[in-house]
Coordinates of C-alpha atoms in Angstrom, one line a residue:
Chain A
X1 CA 75.9 85.1 76.5
X2 CA 79.3 84.4 74.9
X3 CA 82.9 85.0 75.9
X4 CA 82.9 88.4 74.2
X5 CA 79.6 89.9 75.4
X6 CA 79.8 88.6 79.0
X7 CA 82.7 90.7 80.2
X8 CA 81.0 93.8 78.7
X9 CA 77.5 93.0 80.3
X10 CA 79.1 92.1 83.6
X11 CA 81.5 95.0 83.5
X12 CA 78.5 97.3 83.0
X13 CA 76.7 95.8 86.0
X14 CA 79.9 96.4 88.2
X15 CA 80.2 99.9 86.8
X16 CA 76.6 100.6 87.8
X17 CA 77.4 99.4 91.2
X18 CA 80.4 101.7 91.5
X19 CA 78.5 104.7 90.2
X20 CA 75.8 104.2 92.8
X21 CA 78.6 103.9 95.4
X22 CA 80.2 107.2 94.3
X23 CA 76.8 108.9 94.4
X24 CA 76.4 107.8 98.1
X25 CA 79.9 108.6 99.3
X26 CA 80.3 112.2 100.2
X27 CA 84.0 111.9 100.5
X28 CA 84.5 110.6 96.9
X29 CA 81.9 113.1 95.5
X30 CA 83.8 115.8 97.3
X31 CA 87.0 114.9 95.6
X32 CA 85.3 114.9 92.2
X33 CA 83.5 118.2 92.5
X34 CA 85.4 120.3 95.0
X35 CA 89.0 119.3 94.4
X36 CA 89.0 120.6 90.8
X37 CA 87.4 123.9 92.0
X38 CA 90.1 124.3 94.7
X39 CA 92.9 123.4 92.3
X40 CA 91.8 125.9 89.7
X41 CA 91.4 128.7 92.2
X42 CA 94.6 127.9 94.1
X43 CA 96.9 127.8 91.1
X44 CA 95.2 130.5 89.0
X45 CA 95.3 133.0 91.8
X46 CA 98.3 132.0 93.8
X47 CA 100.8 130.9 91.1
X48 CA 99.0 133.1 88.6
X49 CA 99.8 136.3 90.6
X50 CA 103.6 135.7 90.5
X51 CA 104.3 133.7 87.4
X52 CA 104.5 135.2 83.9
X53 CA 104.6 133.2 80.7
X54 CA 105.6 134.9 77.5
X55 CA 102.9 135.8 75.0
X56 CA 99.8 134.7 76.9
X57 CA 98.0 134.8 80.2
X58 CA 99.2 132.3 82.9
X59 CA 95.7 131.0 83.4
X60 CA 95.4 130.0 79.8
X61 CA 98.8 128.3 80.1
X62 CA 97.9 126.7 83.4
X63 CA 94.5 125.1 82.7
X64 CA 95.7 122.2 80.5
X65 CA 98.2 121.4 83.2
X66 CA 95.5 121.4 85.9
X67 CA 93.4 119.1 83.7
X68 CA 96.2 116.6 83.6
X69 CA 96.8 116.9 87.3
X70 CA 93.1 116.3 88.0
X71 CA 93.2 113.2 85.8
X72 CA 96.2 111.8 87.7
X73 CA 94.5 112.4 91.0
X74 CA 91.1 111.1 89.7
X75 CA 92.6 107.9 88.3
X76 CA 93.9 107.1 91.8
X77 CA 90.3 106.6 92.9
X78 CA 90.5 103.3 91.0
X79 CA 93.4 101.9 93.0
X80 CA 92.0 103.3 96.3
X81 CA 88.6 101.8 95.8
X82 CA 90.0 98.4 94.9
X83 CA 92.1 98.3 98.1
X84 CA 89.0 99.1 100.1
X85 CA 87.0 96.3 98.4
X86 CA 89.9 94.0 99.0
X87 CA 89.5 94.4 102.7
X88 CA 85.9 93.3 102.5
X89 CA 84.2 90.1 101.3
X90 CA 82.7 91.5 98.2
X91 CA 85.3 90.0 95.8
X92 CA 84.5 86.5 97.3
X93 CA 80.9 87.1 96.4
X94 CA 81.9 88.1 92.8
X95 CA 84.2 85.2 92.4
X96 CA 81.5 82.7 93.5
X97 CA 79.2 84.0 90.7
X98 CA 79.2 82.7 87.1
X99 CA 80.4 86.2 85.9
X100 CA 83.4 87.1 83.8
X101 CA 86.3 87.6 86.2
X102 CA 87.7 90.4 84.1
X103 CA 84.4 92.4 84.6
X104 CA 85.5 93.5 88.1
X105 CA 88.3 95.6 86.8
X106 CA 86.5 96.6 83.6
X107 CA 83.6 97.9 85.6
X108 CA 85.8 99.7 88.1
X109 CA 87.8 101.5 85.4
X110 CA 84.7 102.4 83.4
X111 CA 82.9 104.0 86.4
X112 CA 86.1 105.9 87.3
X113 CA 86.2 107.2 83.7
X114 CA 82.7 108.5 84.1
X115 CA 83.8 110.2 87.4
X116 CA 86.8 111.7 85.6
X117 CA 84.5 113.0 82.9
X118 CA 82.3 114.8 85.6
X119 CA 85.5 116.2 87.2
X120 CA 86.7 117.5 83.8
X121 CA 83.4 119.2 83.1
X122 CA 83.5 121.0 86.5
X123 CA 87.1 122.0 85.8
X124 CA 86.4 123.3 82.3
X125 CA 83.5 125.4 83.7
X126 CA 85.8 126.7 86.4
X127 CA 88.5 127.4 83.9
X128 CA 86.1 129.4 81.7
X129 CA 85.1 131.4 84.8
X130 CA 88.6 132.4 85.6
X131 CA 89.6 133.3 82.0
X132 CA 90.7 130.1 80.2
X133 CA 89.6 130.0 76.6
X134 CA 89.7 127.4 73.8
X135 CA 91.3 129.0 70.7
X136 CA 90.9 126.1 68.3
X137 CA 88.0 124.5 66.4
X138 CA 85.3 122.8 68.4
X139 CA 86.3 119.4 67.1
X140 CA 89.9 119.9 68.2
X141 CA 88.6 120.8 71.7
X142 CA 86.6 117.7 71.7
X143 CA 89.7 115.7 70.8
X144 CA 91.5 117.4 73.6
X145 CA 89.0 116.2 76.2
X146 CA 88.9 112.8 74.5
X147 CA 92.7 112.5 74.8
X148 CA 92.5 113.5 78.5
X149 CA 89.8 110.8 79.1
X150 CA 91.8 108.2 77.3
X151 CA 94.8 109.1 79.5
X152 CA 92.5 108.9 82.6
X153 CA 91.3 105.4 81.6
X154 CA 94.7 104.0 80.8
X155 CA 96.1 105.5 84.0
X156 CA 93.3 103.9 86.1
X157 CA 94.7 100.5 85.1
X158 CA 98.2 101.6 86.3
X159 CA 96.8 102.6 89.7
X160 CA 94.7 99.4 89.8
X161 CA 97.9 97.3 89.3
X162 CA 99.8 99.2 92.0
X163 CA 96.9 99.0 94.4
X164 CA 96.3 95.2 93.9
X165 CA 100.0 94.6 94.5
X166 CA 100.1 96.7 97.7
X167 CA 96.6 95.6 98.9
X168 CA 96.0 98.1 101.7
X169 CA 94.6 101.6 101.3
X170 CA 97.3 103.2 103.5
X171 CA 100.3 101.9 101.6
X172 CA 98.6 102.6 98.3
X173 CA 98.0 106.3 99.3
X174 CA 101.6 106.6 100.5
X175 CA 103.1 105.3 97.2
X176 CA 100.6 107.2 95.1
X177 CA 101.4 110.5 96.7
X178 CA 105.1 109.9 96.7
X179 CA 105.1 109.1 93.0
X180 CA 102.5 111.4 91.6
X181 CA 103.7 114.7 93.2
X182 CA 107.2 114.7 91.6
X183 CA 105.7 113.6 88.3
X184 CA 103.3 116.5 88.4
X185 CA 105.8 119.1 89.5
X186 CA 108.9 118.2 87.5
X187 CA 107.0 118.9 84.3
X188 CA 105.7 121.7 82.2
X189 CA 102.2 121.6 83.8
X190 CA 102.6 124.6 86.0
X191 CA 105.8 126.2 84.8
X192 CA 107.7 126.9 81.6
X193 CA 110.0 123.9 81.9
X194 CA 112.6 125.4 79.5
X195 CA 113.7 127.6 82.4
X196 CA 114.7 124.6 84.6
X197 CA 118.4 123.6 85.1
X198 CA 119.5 121.0 82.5
X199 CA 119.0 117.7 84.4
X200 CA 115.5 118.7 85.6
X201 CA 114.7 120.1 82.2
X202 CA 115.5 116.8 80.6
X203 CA 113.4 114.9 83.0
X204 CA 110.5 117.4 82.5
X205 CA 110.8 117.1 78.8
X206 CA 110.4 113.3 78.8
X207 CA 108.0 113.2 81.7
X208 CA 104.6 111.9 80.3
X209 CA 102.8 114.5 82.3
X210 CA 104.6 117.1 80.1
X211 CA 103.6 115.2 77.0
X212 CA 99.9 115.1 77.9
X213 CA 99.9 118.7 79.1
X214 CA 101.6 119.8 75.8
X215 CA 99.1 117.8 73.8
X216 CA 96.2 119.4 75.6
X217 CA 97.7 122.8 75.0
X218 CA 98.1 122.1 71.3
X219 CA 94.5 120.9 71.0
X220 CA 93.0 123.7 73.0
X221 CA 95.2 126.3 71.4
X222 CA 96.7 127.4 74.7
X223 CA 100.1 128.0 73.1
X224 CA 102.1 131.0 72.1
X225 CA 104.8 131.5 69.5
X226 CA 106.5 133.9 71.8
X227 CA 107.2 131.0 74.2
X228 CA 110.3 128.9 73.7
X229 CA 109.1 125.3 73.4
X230 CA 111.5 122.4 73.9
X231 CA 113.0 120.5 71.0
X232 CA 112.5 117.2 72.7
X233 CA 110.6 114.7 70.5
X234 CA 107.7 114.1 72.9
X235 CA 107.0 117.8 73.2
X236 CA 107.4 118.5 69.5
X237 CA 105.0 115.6 68.7
X238 CA 102.9 115.7 71.8
X239 CA 99.7 114.2 70.4
X240 CA 101.2 111.1 68.8
X241 CA 103.5 110.7 71.8
X242 CA 100.4 110.9 74.1
X243 CA 98.7 108.2 72.1
X244 CA 101.9 106.0 72.3
X245 CA 101.9 106.4 76.1
X246 CA 98.2 105.5 76.3
X247 CA 98.7 102.4 74.1
X248 CA 101.7 101.3 76.1
X249 CA 100.0 101.7 79.4
X250 CA 97.0 99.7 78.2
X251 CA 99.1 96.9 76.7
X252 CA 101.2 96.5 79.8
X253 CA 98.8 97.2 82.6
X254 CA 95.5 95.7 81.5
X255 CA 96.9 92.1 81.5
X256 CA 99.1 92.8 84.5
X257 CA 96.3 94.2 86.7
X258 CA 94.1 91.3 85.6
X259 CA 96.8 88.8 86.7
X260 CA 97.5 90.5 90.0
X261 CA 93.8 90.7 90.7
X262 CA 93.5 86.9 90.3
X263 CA 96.4 86.4 92.7
X264 CA 95.2 89.0 95.2
X265 CA 91.7 87.5 95.6
X266 CA 92.6 83.8 95.5
X267 CA 94.7 83.5 98.7
Chain B
X1 CA 70.1 59.3 95.6
X2 CA 73.2 60.8 94.0
X3 CA 75.8 63.0 95.7
X4 CA 75.6 66.7 95.3
X5 CA 79.1 67.2 96.7
X6 CA 82.0 64.9 96.5
X7 CA 85.6 65.5 97.8
X8 CA 88.4 63.0 97.5
X9 CA 91.7 63.6 99.3
X10 CA 91.6 67.3 99.2
X11 CA 94.9 68.9 100.1
X12 CA 95.6 72.6 100.6
X13 CA 98.8 74.1 101.9
X14 CA 99.8 77.6 102.9
X15 CA 103.6 77.4 103.0
X16 CA 104.4 75.3 106.1
X17 CA 100.8 75.0 107.2
X18 CA 98.6 72.2 105.9
X19 CA 95.1 73.6 106.0
X20 CA 93.5 70.5 104.3
X21 CA 95.2 67.2 104.9
X22 CA 93.5 64.7 102.5
X23 CA 89.9 65.5 103.3
X24 CA 87.3 63.2 101.7
X25 CA 83.5 63.2 102.1
X26 CA 80.3 63.3 100.1
X27 CA 77.0 65.0 100.6
X28 CA 73.9 63.2 99.2
X29 CA 71.5 65.4 97.3
X30 CA 68.9 67.2 99.5
X31 CA 70.8 66.6 102.7
X32 CA 72.7 68.9 105.1
X33 CA 76.2 68.3 106.2
X34 CA 77.7 70.4 109.0
X35 CA 81.5 70.8 109.2
X36 CA 82.2 71.2 112.9
X37 CA 85.4 72.5 114.3
X38 CA 87.3 75.3 115.9
X39 CA 89.0 78.2 114.1
X40 CA 91.8 77.0 111.9
X41 CA 90.4 73.4 111.6
X42 CA 90.1 73.9 107.8
X43 CA 86.3 74.5 107.5
X44 CA 86.5 77.8 105.6
X45 CA 89.3 76.4 103.4
X46 CA 87.0 73.5 102.5
X47 CA 84.2 75.8 101.5
X48 CA 86.6 78.0 99.5
X49 CA 87.9 75.1 97.5
X50 CA 84.4 73.7 96.8
X51 CA 83.1 77.2 95.7
X52 CA 86.1 77.6 93.3
X53 CA 87.6 80.5 95.3
X54 CA 90.7 78.4 96.0
X55 CA 92.5 75.8 93.9
X56 CA 93.3 72.7 95.8
X57 CA 97.0 71.5 95.9
X58 CA 95.8 67.9 95.7
X59 CA 92.7 65.7 95.4
X60 CA 89.6 66.3 93.5
X61 CA 86.1 67.5 94.2
X62 CA 82.8 68.0 92.3
X63 CA 79.8 70.0 93.2
X64 CA 76.5 69.6 91.3
X65 CA 78.3 67.3 88.8
X66 CA 81.0 69.9 88.0
X67 CA 84.7 69.6 88.8
X68 CA 85.9 72.5 91.0
X69 CA 89.0 73.1 88.8
X70 CA 88.0 72.0 85.3
X71 CA 84.4 73.2 85.2
X72 CA 84.5 76.2 87.5
X73 CA 82.3 78.5 85.5
X74 CA 79.4 76.1 85.2
X75 CA 79.8 75.1 88.8
X76 CA 79.4 78.7 89.9
X77 CA 76.0 78.9 88.2
X78 CA 74.8 76.1 90.3
X79 CA 75.8 77.2 93.8
X80 CA 75.1 79.9 96.3
X81 CA 77.6 81.1 98.9
X82 CA 77.1 83.0 102.0
X83 CA 80.3 83.8 103.8
X84 CA 81.5 84.4 107.3
X85 CA 81.8 88.1 106.6
X86 CA 78.7 89.5 105.0
X87 CA 79.8 90.0 101.4
X88 CA 77.5 92.8 100.4
X89 CA 78.1 96.3 99.4
X90 CA 77.5 98.7 102.2
X91 CA 76.7 101.7 100.0
X92 CA 74.1 99.9 98.0
X93 CA 70.6 99.3 99.3
X94 CA 69.4 95.8 100.0
X95 CA 67.4 95.7 96.7
X96 CA 70.4 97.1 94.7
X97 CA 72.7 94.4 96.1
X98 CA 70.4 91.5 95.3
X99 CA 69.6 93.0 91.8
X100 CA 73.3 93.2 91.1
X101 CA 73.8 89.6 92.1
X102 CA 70.9 88.5 89.9
X103 CA 72.4 90.3 86.9
X104 CA 75.8 88.7 87.5
X105 CA 74.0 85.3 87.6
X106 CA 72.7 86.5 84.1
X107 CA 69.1 86.4 85.1
X108 CA 68.4 89.5 83.1
X109 CA 67.3 92.9 84.3
X110 CA 63.6 92.3 84.8
X111 CA 64.0 88.9 86.5
X112 CA 66.8 90.2 88.7
X113 CA 64.6 93.1 89.9
X114 CA 61.6 90.8 90.6
X115 CA 63.7 88.2 92.4
X116 CA 65.3 90.9 94.6
X117 CA 61.9 92.1 95.8
X118 CA 60.7 88.5 96.3
X119 CA 63.7 87.6 98.5
X120 CA 63.5 90.9 100.5
X121 CA 59.9 90.0 101.2
X122 CA 60.7 86.5 102.2
X123 CA 63.7 87.5 104.5
X124 CA 61.6 90.2 106.2
X125 CA 63.6 93.0 104.8
X126 CA 61.0 94.6 102.6
X127 CA 60.9 97.7 104.8
X128 CA 64.6 98.1 104.6
X129 CA 64.8 97.3 100.9
X130 CA 65.7 100.8 99.7
X131 CA 68.0 101.8 102.6
X132 CA 71.8 101.4 102.2
X133 CA 73.0 98.2 103.9
X134 CA 75.4 100.4 106.0
X135 CA 72.5 101.1 108.4
X136 CA 71.4 97.4 108.7
X137 CA 71.8 95.5 112.0
X138 CA 74.1 92.4 112.2
X139 CA 71.2 90.1 111.8
X140 CA 69.8 92.0 108.8
X141 CA 73.2 91.9 107.1
X142 CA 73.4 88.2 107.5
X143 CA 69.9 87.8 106.0
X144 CA 70.7 90.0 103.0
X145 CA 73.9 88.0 102.5
X146 CA 72.0 84.7 102.7
X147 CA 69.4 86.1 100.3
X148 CA 72.3 86.9 97.9
X149 CA 73.2 83.2 97.9
X150 CA 69.6 82.3 96.9
X151 CA 69.1 84.7 94.1
X152 CA 69.5 82.1 91.3
X153 CA 67.8 79.4 93.4
X154 CA 70.9 77.2 93.2
X155 CA 70.6 73.5 93.9
X156 CA 73.7 73.5 96.3
X157 CA 74.3 76.0 99.1
X158 CA 77.4 76.8 101.1
X159 CA 77.0 78.7 104.4
X160 CA 80.2 79.5 106.1
X161 CA 79.6 80.2 109.8
X162 CA 76.2 81.8 109.1
X163 CA 75.5 82.9 112.6
X164 CA 78.9 83.7 114.0
X165 CA 78.7 87.0 115.9
X166 CA 74.9 87.2 116.1
X167 CA 72.9 87.6 119.2
X168 CA 70.8 84.6 120.3
X169 CA 67.6 86.0 119.0
X170 CA 69.0 86.8 115.5
X171 CA 70.6 83.4 115.5
X172 CA 67.4 81.5 116.3
X173 CA 65.6 83.5 113.5
X174 CA 68.3 82.7 111.0
X175 CA 68.1 79.0 112.0
X176 CA 64.4 79.0 111.2
X177 CA 65.1 80.5 107.8
X178 CA 67.8 78.0 107.0
X179 CA 65.5 75.1 108.2
X180 CA 62.9 76.3 105.7
X181 CA 65.4 76.3 102.9
X182 CA 66.5 72.8 103.7
X183 CA 63.0 71.6 103.9
X184 CA 62.5 72.9 100.4
X185 CA 65.1 70.4 99.2
X186 CA 68.4 72.2 98.8
X187 CA 71.7 70.5 99.5
X188 CA 73.5 72.4 102.1
X189 CA 77.1 72.4 103.4
X190 CA 77.3 74.4 106.6
X191 CA 80.3 75.2 108.7
X192 CA 80.0 76.1 112.3
X193 CA 81.7 76.3 115.7
X194 CA 78.4 75.8 117.5
X195 CA 77.4 72.3 118.4
X196 CA 73.8 73.5 118.9
X197 CA 73.8 74.8 115.4
X198 CA 74.9 71.6 113.8
X199 CA 72.5 69.6 116.0
X200 CA 69.7 71.9 114.9
X201 CA 70.3 72.0 111.2
X202 CA 72.3 69.1 110.0
X203 CA 71.5 65.5 108.9
X204 CA 75.1 64.5 109.2
X205 CA 78.0 66.1 111.1
X206 CA 81.7 65.8 110.2
X207 CA 84.1 66.9 112.9
X208 CA 87.2 68.4 111.4
X209 CA 90.5 69.1 113.1
X210 CA 93.8 70.1 111.5
X211 CA 92.4 69.6 108.0
X212 CA 91.3 66.0 108.7
X213 CA 87.9 64.5 109.4
X214 CA 88.1 62.9 112.9
X215 CA 84.5 61.7 113.1
X216 CA 81.4 61.6 110.9
X217 CA 77.9 60.5 111.5
X218 CA 74.4 61.6 112.4
X219 CA 74.0 63.5 115.6
X220 CA 72.9 60.3 117.4
X221 CA 75.7 58.2 116.0
X222 CA 78.2 60.7 117.2
X223 CA 76.6 60.8 120.6
X224 CA 76.7 57.0 120.7
X225 CA 80.3 57.0 119.7
X226 CA 81.1 59.0 122.8
X227 CA 79.0 56.6 124.9
X228 CA 76.6 56.8 127.8
X229 CA 75.0 59.6 129.6
X230 CA 76.4 62.5 131.6
X231 CA 75.6 63.2 135.2
X232 CA 75.8 66.9 136.0
X233 CA 76.2 67.8 139.7
X234 CA 76.5 71.1 141.6
X235 CA 77.8 71.0 145.1
X236 CA 77.2 73.6 147.8
X237 CA 80.7 74.4 148.9
X238 CA 84.0 74.7 147.0
X239 CA 85.7 72.7 149.7
X240 CA 83.5 69.7 148.8
X241 CA 84.5 69.6 145.2
X242 CA 87.6 67.5 145.6
X243 CA 85.8 65.1 148.0
X244 CA 83.0 64.7 145.4
X245 CA 85.5 64.1 142.6
X246 CA 87.2 61.3 144.5
X247 CA 83.9 59.7 145.4
X248 CA 82.8 59.8 141.8
X249 CA 85.9 58.4 140.1
X250 CA 84.7 54.9 140.2
X251 CA 81.5 55.7 138.3
X252 CA 83.2 57.7 135.6
X253 CA 83.7 55.9 132.2
X254 CA 85.6 58.8 130.7
X255 CA 87.1 62.1 131.5
X256 CA 85.3 64.0 134.4
X257 CA 85.0 67.7 134.0
X258 CA 85.1 70.1 136.9
X259 CA 84.3 73.8 136.8
X260 CA 85.3 75.3 140.1
X261 CA 83.7 78.7 139.4
X262 CA 80.2 77.2 139.2
X263 CA 80.9 74.2 141.6
X264 CA 80.0 71.8 138.8
X265 CA 81.2 68.3 138.0
X266 CA 80.3 66.4 134.9
X267 CA 80.7 62.6 135.0
X268 CA 80.3 60.4 132.0
X269 CA 78.6 57.2 133.2
X270 CA 77.8 53.8 131.7
X271 CA 74.0 53.7 132.5
X272 CA 71.4 56.2 133.3
X273 CA 69.0 56.5 136.2
X274 CA 70.7 53.7 138.2
X275 CA 74.1 55.5 138.0
X276 CA 72.4 58.7 139.2
X277 CA 70.8 57.0 142.2
X278 CA 74.1 55.3 143.1
X279 CA 76.2 58.5 142.8
X280 CA 73.8 60.5 144.9
X281 CA 74.0 57.8 147.6
X282 CA 77.7 57.7 147.4
X283 CA 78.0 61.5 147.8
X284 CA 75.6 61.5 150.8
X285 CA 77.8 58.9 152.4
X286 CA 80.8 61.1 151.8
X287 CA 79.1 64.0 153.4
X288 CA 78.9 66.1 150.2
X289 CA 75.8 68.3 150.1
X290 CA 74.5 68.3 146.5
X291 CA 72.5 71.4 145.4
X292 CA 71.6 70.2 142.0
X293 CA 71.8 67.0 140.1
X294 CA 70.7 65.9 136.6
X295 CA 71.1 63.3 134.0
X296 CA 71.6 64.2 130.3
X297 CA 72.6 62.9 127.0
X298 CA 76.0 63.9 125.8
X299 CA 76.0 67.2 123.8
X300 CA 78.1 67.8 120.8
X301 CA 80.3 69.8 123.0
X302 CA 81.2 66.6 124.8
X303 CA 81.7 64.8 121.6
X304 CA 84.0 67.4 120.3
X305 CA 86.0 67.7 123.5
X306 CA 86.5 64.0 123.7
X307 CA 87.5 63.7 120.1
X308 CA 89.8 66.7 119.7
X309 CA 91.0 66.9 123.2
X310 CA 93.0 63.8 122.8
X311 CA 94.0 64.5 119.3
X312 CA 94.9 68.1 119.4
X313 CA 97.3 67.8 122.4
X314 CA 99.2 64.8 123.7
X315 CA 98.2 65.4 127.3
X316 CA 96.0 63.2 129.2
X317 CA 92.5 64.6 128.8
X318 CA 91.6 63.9 132.4
X319 CA 94.2 66.3 133.7
X320 CA 93.5 68.8 130.9
X321 CA 89.8 68.8 131.7
X322 CA 90.4 69.1 135.4
X323 CA 92.2 72.3 135.0
X324 CA 89.4 73.9 133.2

């Protein structure tokens, strides 16, 4: 096995291990299956009963935002699982084996991607039940889900980096909640952000959550000409902007997470 | 016979603390070396350096012919490590855990599967093979962890406190298993806090303290180093302890140990049965009623206390021991 195939083969072995783990952990499974259902119902019926968006039903407007929210929460599983593993001896075992060191993080992020895929499927079905529809061609819809999954994968590396730097599940959860909630809510995911006061509106327009939500809306056709969309570049060019974000996250956080992993496990 | 493990002047510091202070030793192929010492002596750090988990700050070491720093990847394919805390995945079954380790040793899917079953059988875990490790007992966890170290049949094994926290029965069972491995020709480096364990499993013992070797030899050599036999006496009445101590001082060749709770005195003596006869006579003269008396060879406990008692603290061992 050479330097190129080994990380892939070993990463796959680790991903299999994580998938087995997820299947046997009711709490993780619960967050994959039930959380999306709860989110869709909660936002569709609670927010949906008081919020109007021009030119379309709120639920159609909402679902892409909920997809992005689920991805952000789902990708945090990566960080959380790593902090749990750090508390145990399993990384010592891995490091004493002749495997590719990078395989641990590759395996972790790949299995979490599979979990995010499952979660998105559940959400899409829930969305269809409550009235969400795709108005574009099938291949655009596939691209929409593909983009969400790419975002999920890249964001997994971000949460991995944070988790490996913080090391304990408690501190990771605190920081993750504190950062992800403002990110999700100061955006266009649940509301028409053009109605926000100027400083918040600017933040919302440049918030990557808005970019991904807008890209998903564009690809699923959940947009309306009656709605005033922002002139900000990342909203006007949501799909290339999303790809830029994904590329930037991978370029920065894959090497960073790998480096911090080495430090975290070798003390 | 060549050396399977060599260490020359290993140094490892954690900030102010020096965990390894120029440790040197070698382990000939097919033999067992036990590192004996209390918590914080540097045993685990030594294992972590030799298994490439930790980079030494100074010195060099080789395992199975591979340098721990320069040739880490190749080294890892030739060792097996079983740690102090069972490093297995709780959510995976015993079989899945071993199969995963096999794949990560690059044995391939089929061989990994077969090897997992073989080891589960051998470690008496066949019935539990398809249950998640979560439900295993402490002894079963240690066995599955040990099995993990053996998946690739490595020529050099590292066991870091393999029986710490186990009940006596599980410990004895694990000792049998380890003895069998050793008999099959593996080189083993073992760390332990238990004298009995080192006595039972090792060819050579190295006593470590503050990251330095303070003694090394076979079990018998270490016992000889400490000299003579031990007389162990139990008196009938607490009031007689002090009288007995005073009466026995002239026979003692080293530190006497008194345990007031059990009314016991241990006296290191120069010769055996004759010393026992004389001490008993002397105690009878002093009016001390002896309930139990015996002669024994020094245990590793005695070796260890004598060696580190003086080294670890500057106090006179005699007074330190007496307060125990």
